[in-house]
PDB file of C-alpha atoms in Angstrom:
ATOM      1  CA  ALA A   1     248.794  18.228 172.588  1.00  0.00           C
ATOM      2  CA  GLY A   2     251.589  16.870 174.770  1.00  0.00           C
ATOM      3  CA  ASP A   3     252.360  16.687 178.446  1.00  0.00           C
ATOM      4  CA  PHE A   4     253.410  20.328 178.727  1.00  0.00           C
ATOM      5  CA  PHE A   5     250.085  21.841 177.723  1.00  0.00           C
ATOM      6  CA  CYS A   6     247.229  22.398 180.155  1.00  0.00           C
ATOM      7  CA  LYS A   7     244.537  19.717 179.739  1.00  0.00           C
ATOM      8  CA  PHE A   8     241.818  22.357 180.057  1.00  0.00           C
ATOM      9  CA  CYS A   9     242.866  25.679 178.510  1.00  0.00           C
ATOM     10  CA  MET A  10     245.452  24.092 176.167  1.00  0.00           C
ATOM     11  CA  GLU A  11     247.993  26.813 176.972  1.00  0.00           C
ATOM     12  CA  GLU A  12     251.640  25.791 177.177  1.00  0.00           C
ATOM     13  CA  LEU A  13     252.642  25.219 180.789  1.00  0.00           C
ATOM     14  CA  SER A  14     254.992  27.730 182.378  1.00  0.00           C
ATOM     15  CA  ASN A  15     257.732  26.819 184.823  1.00  0.00           C
ATOM     16  CA  ILE A  16     255.214  25.867 187.514  1.00  0.00           C
ATOM     17  CA  TYR A  17     252.217  23.620 186.935  1.00  0.00           C
ATOM     18  CA  MET A  18     250.016  21.183 188.826  1.00  0.00           C
ATOM     19  CA  HIS A  19     250.333  17.405 188.363  1.00  0.00           C
ATOM     20  CA  CYS A  20     247.453  15.037 189.266  1.00  0.00           C
ATOM     21  CA  ASP A  21     248.629  12.451 191.803  1.00  0.00           C
ATOM     22  CA  GLY A  22     245.699  10.139 191.005  1.00  0.00           C
ATOM     23  CA  CYS A  23     246.498   9.960 187.300  1.00  0.00           C
ATOM     24  CA  GLU A  24     250.129   9.269 188.130  1.00  0.00           C
ATOM     25  CA  LYS A  25     249.421   6.542 190.715  1.00  0.00           C
ATOM     26  CA  LEU A  26     246.355   4.855 189.226  1.00  0.00           C
ATOM     27  CA  LEU A  27     246.748   5.384 185.478  1.00  0.00           C
ATOM     28  CA  ASN A  28     250.525   5.824 185.120  1.00  0.00           C
ATOM     29  CA  LYS A  29     249.786   8.902 183.002  1.00  0.00           C
ATOM     30  CA  ASP A  30     250.583  12.568 183.244  1.00  0.00           C
ATOM     31  CA  PHE A  31     247.659  14.902 183.843  1.00  0.00           C
ATOM     32  CA  ASN A  32     249.131  18.395 183.973  1.00  0.00           C
ATOM     33  CA  ILE A  33     247.220  21.631 184.297  1.00  0.00           C
ATOM     34  CA  CYS A  34     248.241  25.255 184.662  1.00  0.00           C
ATOM     35  CA  SER A  35     248.060  26.898 188.069  1.00  0.00           C
ATOM     36  CA  ASN A  36     245.186  29.160 186.914  1.00  0.00           C
ATOM     37  CA  CYS A  37     242.948  26.231 185.920  1.00  0.00           C
ATOM     38  CA  HIS A  38     243.811  24.480 189.178  1.00  0.00           C
ATOM     39  CA  LYS A  39     242.972  27.599 191.181  1.00  0.00           C
ATOM     40  CA  GLU A  40     239.609  27.795 189.365  1.00  0.00           C
ATOM     41  CA  GLY A  41     238.928  24.139 190.284  1.00  0.00           C
ATOM     42  CA  LYS A  42     238.587  22.968 186.694  1.00  0.00           C
ATOM     43  CA  TYR A  43     240.068  19.598 187.652  1.00  0.00           C
ATOM     44  CA  LYS A  44     236.820  18.846 189.514  1.00  0.00           C
ATOM     45  CA  VAL A  45     235.138  17.615 186.329  1.00  0.00           C
ATOM     46  CA  SER A  46     232.925  14.538 186.201  1.00  0.00           C
ATOM     47  CA  PHE A  47     235.666  12.860 184.214  1.00  0.00           C
ATOM     48  CA  TYR A  48     238.368  13.635 181.674  1.00  0.00           C
ATOM     49  CA  GLN A  49     239.053  10.802 179.260  1.00  0.00           C
ATOM     50  CA  MET A  50     242.549   9.405 179.668  1.00  0.00           C
ATOM     51  CA  HIS A  51     241.877   5.845 178.492  1.00  0.00           C
ATOM     52  CA  PRO A  52     242.027   5.593 174.693  1.00  0.00           C
ATOM     53  CA  PHE A  53     238.833   3.497 174.394  1.00  0.00           C
ATOM     54  CA  SER A  54     236.826   3.826 177.601  1.00  0.00           C
ATOM     55  CA  THR A  55     234.581   6.759 178.421  1.00  0.00           C
ATOM     56  CA  LYS A  56     233.506   5.219 181.722  1.00  0.00           C
ATOM     57  CA  ARG A  57     233.658   7.242 184.893  1.00  0.00           C
ATOM     58  CA  PHE A  58     236.098   5.044 186.813  1.00  0.00           C
ATOM     59  CA  SER A  59     239.065   6.493 188.639  1.00  0.00           C
ATOM     60  CA  VAL A  60     241.237   3.582 187.474  1.00  0.00           C
ATOM     61  CA  LEU A  61     240.493   4.391 183.797  1.00  0.00           C
ATOM     62  CA  ASN A  62     240.053   8.162 183.542  1.00  0.00           C
ATOM     63  CA  HIS A  63     240.598  11.374 185.495  1.00  0.00           C
ATOM     64  CA  THR A  64     237.626  11.780 187.868  1.00  0.00           C
ATOM     65  CA  GLY A  65     237.956  14.945 189.889  1.00  0.00           C
ATOM     66  CA  ASN A  66     234.492  15.426 191.365  1.00  0.00           C
ATOM     67  CA  MET A  67     233.668  12.213 193.227  1.00  0.00           C
ATOM     68  CA  ILE A  68     232.023  13.423 196.417  1.00  0.00           C
ATOM     69  CA  GLN A  69     230.654  10.200 197.917  1.00  0.00           C
ATOM     70  CA  GLU A  70     232.385   8.634 200.927  1.00  0.00           C
ATOM     71  CA  ARG A  71     231.854   4.992 200.081  1.00  0.00           C
ATOM     72  CA  ALA A  72     234.406   2.250 200.588  1.00  0.00           C
ATOM     73  CA  ALA A  73     234.114  -1.565 200.382  1.00  0.00           C
ATOM     74  CA  ARG A  74     230.718  -3.056 199.432  1.00  0.00           C
ATOM     75  CA  CYS A  75     229.562   0.185 197.858  1.00  0.00           C
ATOM     76  CA  PRO A  76     225.853   0.227 196.924  1.00  0.00           C
ATOM     77  CA  CYS A  77     226.647   1.707 193.474  1.00  0.00           C
ATOM     78  CA  LYS A  78     228.291  -1.604 192.461  1.00  0.00           C
ATOM     79  CA  ASN A  79     230.280   0.297 189.803  1.00  0.00           C
ATOM     80  CA  GLY A  80     233.730  -0.309 191.116  1.00  0.00           C
ATOM     81  CA  LYS A  81     235.967  -1.978 193.599  1.00  0.00           C
ATOM     82  CA  PRO A  82     237.916  -0.221 196.366  1.00  0.00           C
ATOM     83  CA  CYS A  83     240.799   1.931 195.133  1.00  0.00           C
ATOM     84  CA  SER A  84     244.219   0.458 195.900  1.00  0.00           C
ATOM     85  CA  ASN A  85     245.430   3.907 196.996  1.00  0.00           C
ATOM     86  CA  CYS A  86     242.603   5.547 199.004  1.00  0.00           C
ATOM     87  CA  ASN A  87     240.284   2.540 199.578  1.00  0.00           C
ATOM     88  CA  PHE A  88     237.195   4.426 198.345  1.00  0.00           C
ATOM     89  CA  CYS A  89     234.997   3.023 195.547  1.00  0.00           C
ATOM     90  CA  THR A  90     236.600   3.622 192.118  1.00  0.00           C
ATOM     91  CA  GLY A  91     233.157   4.180 190.566  1.00  0.00           C
ATOM     92  CA  CYS A  92     231.753   6.886 192.827  1.00  0.00           C
ATOM     93  CA  SER A  93     234.047   7.897 195.688  1.00  0.00           C
ATOM     94  CA  CYS A  94     237.783   7.790 194.855  1.00  0.00           C
ATOM     95  CA  LYS A  95     239.528  10.983 195.979  1.00  0.00           C
ATOM     96  CA  CYS A  96     242.897  10.356 194.320  1.00  0.00           C
ATOM     97  CA  HIS A  97     242.221  12.691 191.357  1.00  0.00           C
ATOM     98  CA  GLN A  98     241.587  15.604 193.708  1.00  0.00           C
ATOM     99  CA  HIS A  99     245.188  15.701 194.932  1.00  0.00           C
ATOM    100  CA  PHE A 100     247.779  17.616 192.936  1.00  0.00           C
ATOM    101  CA  THR A 101     251.480  18.258 193.347  1.00  0.00           C
ATOM    102  CA  LEU A 102     253.233  21.446 192.317  1.00  0.00           C
ATOM    103  CA  HIS A 103     255.853  20.627 189.675  1.00  0.00           C
ATOM    104  CA  TYR A 104     258.583  22.721 188.109  1.00  0.00           C
ATOM    105  CA  ARG A 105     259.166  22.409 184.384  1.00  0.00           C
ATOM    106  CA  PHE A 106     262.552  24.077 183.992  1.00  0.00           C
ATOM    107  CA  MET A 107     263.988  24.830 187.409  1.00  0.00           C
ATOM    108  CA  GLY A 108     262.997  24.546 191.033  1.00  0.00           C
ATOM    109  CA  ILE A 109     262.548  27.406 193.483  1.00  0.00           C
ATOM    110  CA  GLY A 110     266.113  26.968 194.804  1.00  0.00           C
ATOM    111  CA  ASP A 111     267.541  27.353 191.317  1.00  0.00           C
ATOM    112  CA  GLU A 112     265.315  30.370 190.654  1.00  0.00           C
ATOM    113  CA  LEU A 113     266.468  32.068 193.845  1.00  0.00           C
ATOM    114  CA  GLN A 114     270.092  31.350 192.955  1.00  0.00           C
ATOM    115  CA  LEU A 115     269.554  32.826 189.468  1.00  0.00           C
ATOM    116  CA  LEU A 116     267.929  35.923 190.988  1.00  0.00           C
ATOM    117  CA  SER A 117     270.801  36.323 193.441  1.00  0.00           C
ATOM    118  CA  GLU A 118     273.348  36.029 190.624  1.00  0.00           C
ATOM    119  CA  ALA A 119     271.465  38.599 188.513  1.00  0.00           C
ATOM    120  CA  GLU A 120     271.306  41.023 191.445  1.00  0.00           C
ATOM    121  CA  ARG A 121     275.025  40.531 192.066  1.00  0.00           C
ATOM    122  CA  ILE A 122     275.842  41.306 188.434  1.00  0.00           C
ATOM    123  CA  VAL A 123     273.515  44.300 188.140  1.00  0.00           C
ATOM    124  CA  GLY A 124     274.547  45.639 191.535  1.00  0.00           C
ATOM    125  CA  THR A 125     271.848  48.291 191.843  1.00  0.00           C
ATOM    126  CA  ASP A 126     268.261  48.806 190.891  1.00  0.00           C
ATOM    127  CA  LYS A 127     269.383  50.966 187.966  1.00  0.00           C
ATOM    128  CA  ILE A 128     270.164  48.976 184.850  1.00  0.00           C
ATOM    129  CA  SER A 129     272.354  50.772 182.318  1.00  0.00           C
ATOM    130  CA  HIS A 130     270.614  51.688 179.066  1.00  0.00           C
ATOM    131  CA  SER A 131     267.199  50.819 180.514  1.00  0.00           C
ATOM    132  CA  ASP A 132     265.808  54.185 179.378  1.00  0.00           C
ATOM    133  CA  GLU A 133     266.805  53.495 175.779  1.00  0.00           C
ATOM    134  CA  THR A 134     265.419  49.959 175.912  1.00  0.00           C
ATOM    135  CA  SER A 135     262.139  51.182 177.364  1.00  0.00           C
ATOM    136  CA  ALA A 136     261.802  53.823 174.628  1.00  0.00           C
ATOM    137  CA  ARG A 137     262.499  51.269 171.899  1.00  0.00           C
ATOM    138  CA  LEU A 138     259.949  48.822 173.305  1.00  0.00           C
ATOM    139  CA  LEU A 139     257.348  51.577 173.590  1.00  0.00           C
ATOM    140  CA  SER A 140     258.042  52.644 170.012  1.00  0.00           C
ATOM    141  CA  LEU A 141     257.480  49.098 168.780  1.00  0.00           C
ATOM    142  CA  LEU A 142     254.098  49.064 170.477  1.00  0.00           C
ATOM    143  CA  SER A 143     253.059  52.461 169.168  1.00  0.00           C
ATOM    144  CA  GLY A 144     254.666  52.109 165.732  1.00  0.00           C
ATOM    145  CA  THR A 145     256.644  55.359 166.007  1.00  0.00           C
ATOM    146  CA  CYS A 146     260.312  56.000 165.395  1.00  0.00           C
ATOM    147  CA  VAL A 147     262.693  56.262 168.350  1.00  0.00           C
ATOM    148  CA  ASN A 148     264.303  59.671 168.832  1.00  0.00           C
ATOM    149  CA  THR A 149     266.335  61.353 171.538  1.00  0.00           C
ATOM    150  CA  THR A 150     263.269  62.983 173.081  1.00  0.00           C
ATOM    151  CA  MET A 151     261.587  59.606 173.515  1.00  0.00           C
ATOM    152  CA  ILE A 152     264.680  58.185 175.180  1.00  0.00           C
ATOM    153  CA  GLU A 153     264.851  61.123 177.552  1.00  0.00           C
ATOM    154  CA  GLN A 154     261.140  60.815 178.358  1.00  0.00           C
ATOM    155  CA  ALA A 155     261.421  57.060 179.029  1.00  0.00           C
ATOM    156  CA  SER A 156     263.088  57.723 182.375  1.00  0.00           C
ATOM    157  CA  PRO A 157     260.394  58.217 185.036  1.00  0.00           C
ATOM    158  CA  HIS A 158     262.309  61.184 186.554  1.00  0.00           C
ATOM    159  CA  ARG A 159     262.888  62.749 183.142  1.00  0.00           C
ATOM    160  CA  ARG A 160     259.291  62.046 182.102  1.00  0.00           C
ATOM    161  CA  GLU A 161     257.982  63.876 185.184  1.00  0.00           C
ATOM    162  CA  THR A 162     260.359  66.824 184.577  1.00  0.00           C
ATOM    163  CA  SER A 163     259.478  67.060 180.869  1.00  0.00           C
ATOM    164  CA  MET A 164     255.733  66.937 181.625  1.00  0.00           C
ATOM    165  CA  ASN A 165     256.110  69.843 184.065  1.00  0.00           C
ATOM    166  CA  VAL A 166     258.028  71.841 181.418  1.00  0.00           C
ATOM    167  CA  GLU A 167     255.338  71.110 178.775  1.00  0.00           C
ATOM    168  CA  VAL A 168     252.627  72.317 181.157  1.00  0.00           C
ATOM    169  CA  GLU A 169     254.573  75.522 181.871  1.00  0.00           C
ATOM    170  CA  ASP A 170     255.155  76.078 178.103  1.00  0.00           C
ATOM    171  CA  SER A 171     251.469  75.585 177.283  1.00  0.00           C
ATOM    172  CA  GLN A 172     250.494  78.118 179.975  1.00  0.00           C
ATOM    173  CA  GLU A 173     252.914  80.713 178.591  1.00  0.00           C
ATOM    174  CA  THR A 174     251.653  80.477 174.997  1.00  0.00           C
ATOM    175  CA  LYS A 175     248.063  81.451 174.502  1.00  0.00           C
ATOM    176  CA  PRO A 176     245.980  80.518 171.454  1.00  0.00           C
ATOM    177  CA  GLY A 177     246.220  83.050 168.600  1.00  0.00           C
ATOM    178  CA  LYS A 178     249.539  84.514 169.787  1.00  0.00           C
ATOM    179  CA  GLN A 179     252.879  83.588 168.277  1.00  0.00           C
ATOM    180  CA  SER A 180     256.007  83.589 170.385  1.00  0.00           C
TER     181      SER A 180
END
């Protein structure tokens, strides 16, 4: 699916994502996951196949995120040799695939803050011109109704509160069965 899709949920990665240090160092491959899957600990799987032909659970062949043993040289499992990075057994104890680095896809935090600062400088205040009209149009797209002046007026939170108070007063003045 590509390097910019989460290995677990298959969603396209946003600006921030987590990059497996073990896959980078040991396999020379990208193992990228979204921040939600990382937060849920989904990377702690028995193994995720990265090698095109091998389904073995070795940290030097595939992503192995749940190795919990603490075995180094002369490991009794005899399934691997010591990892060149962490010195734990590559068959049962390597911790390299449990370390992730936060990466930015489009721009780093410094660039984002600069963009925000520039936007705030341009806008100048919290009030954005024509925001009421834009809000009404977006709401009409969701509801499937046509935009009219009343909707635009009601899109403003202050106007919406005022118009709701007027509607309540009008409904209290007119009683059922009477015409005004």
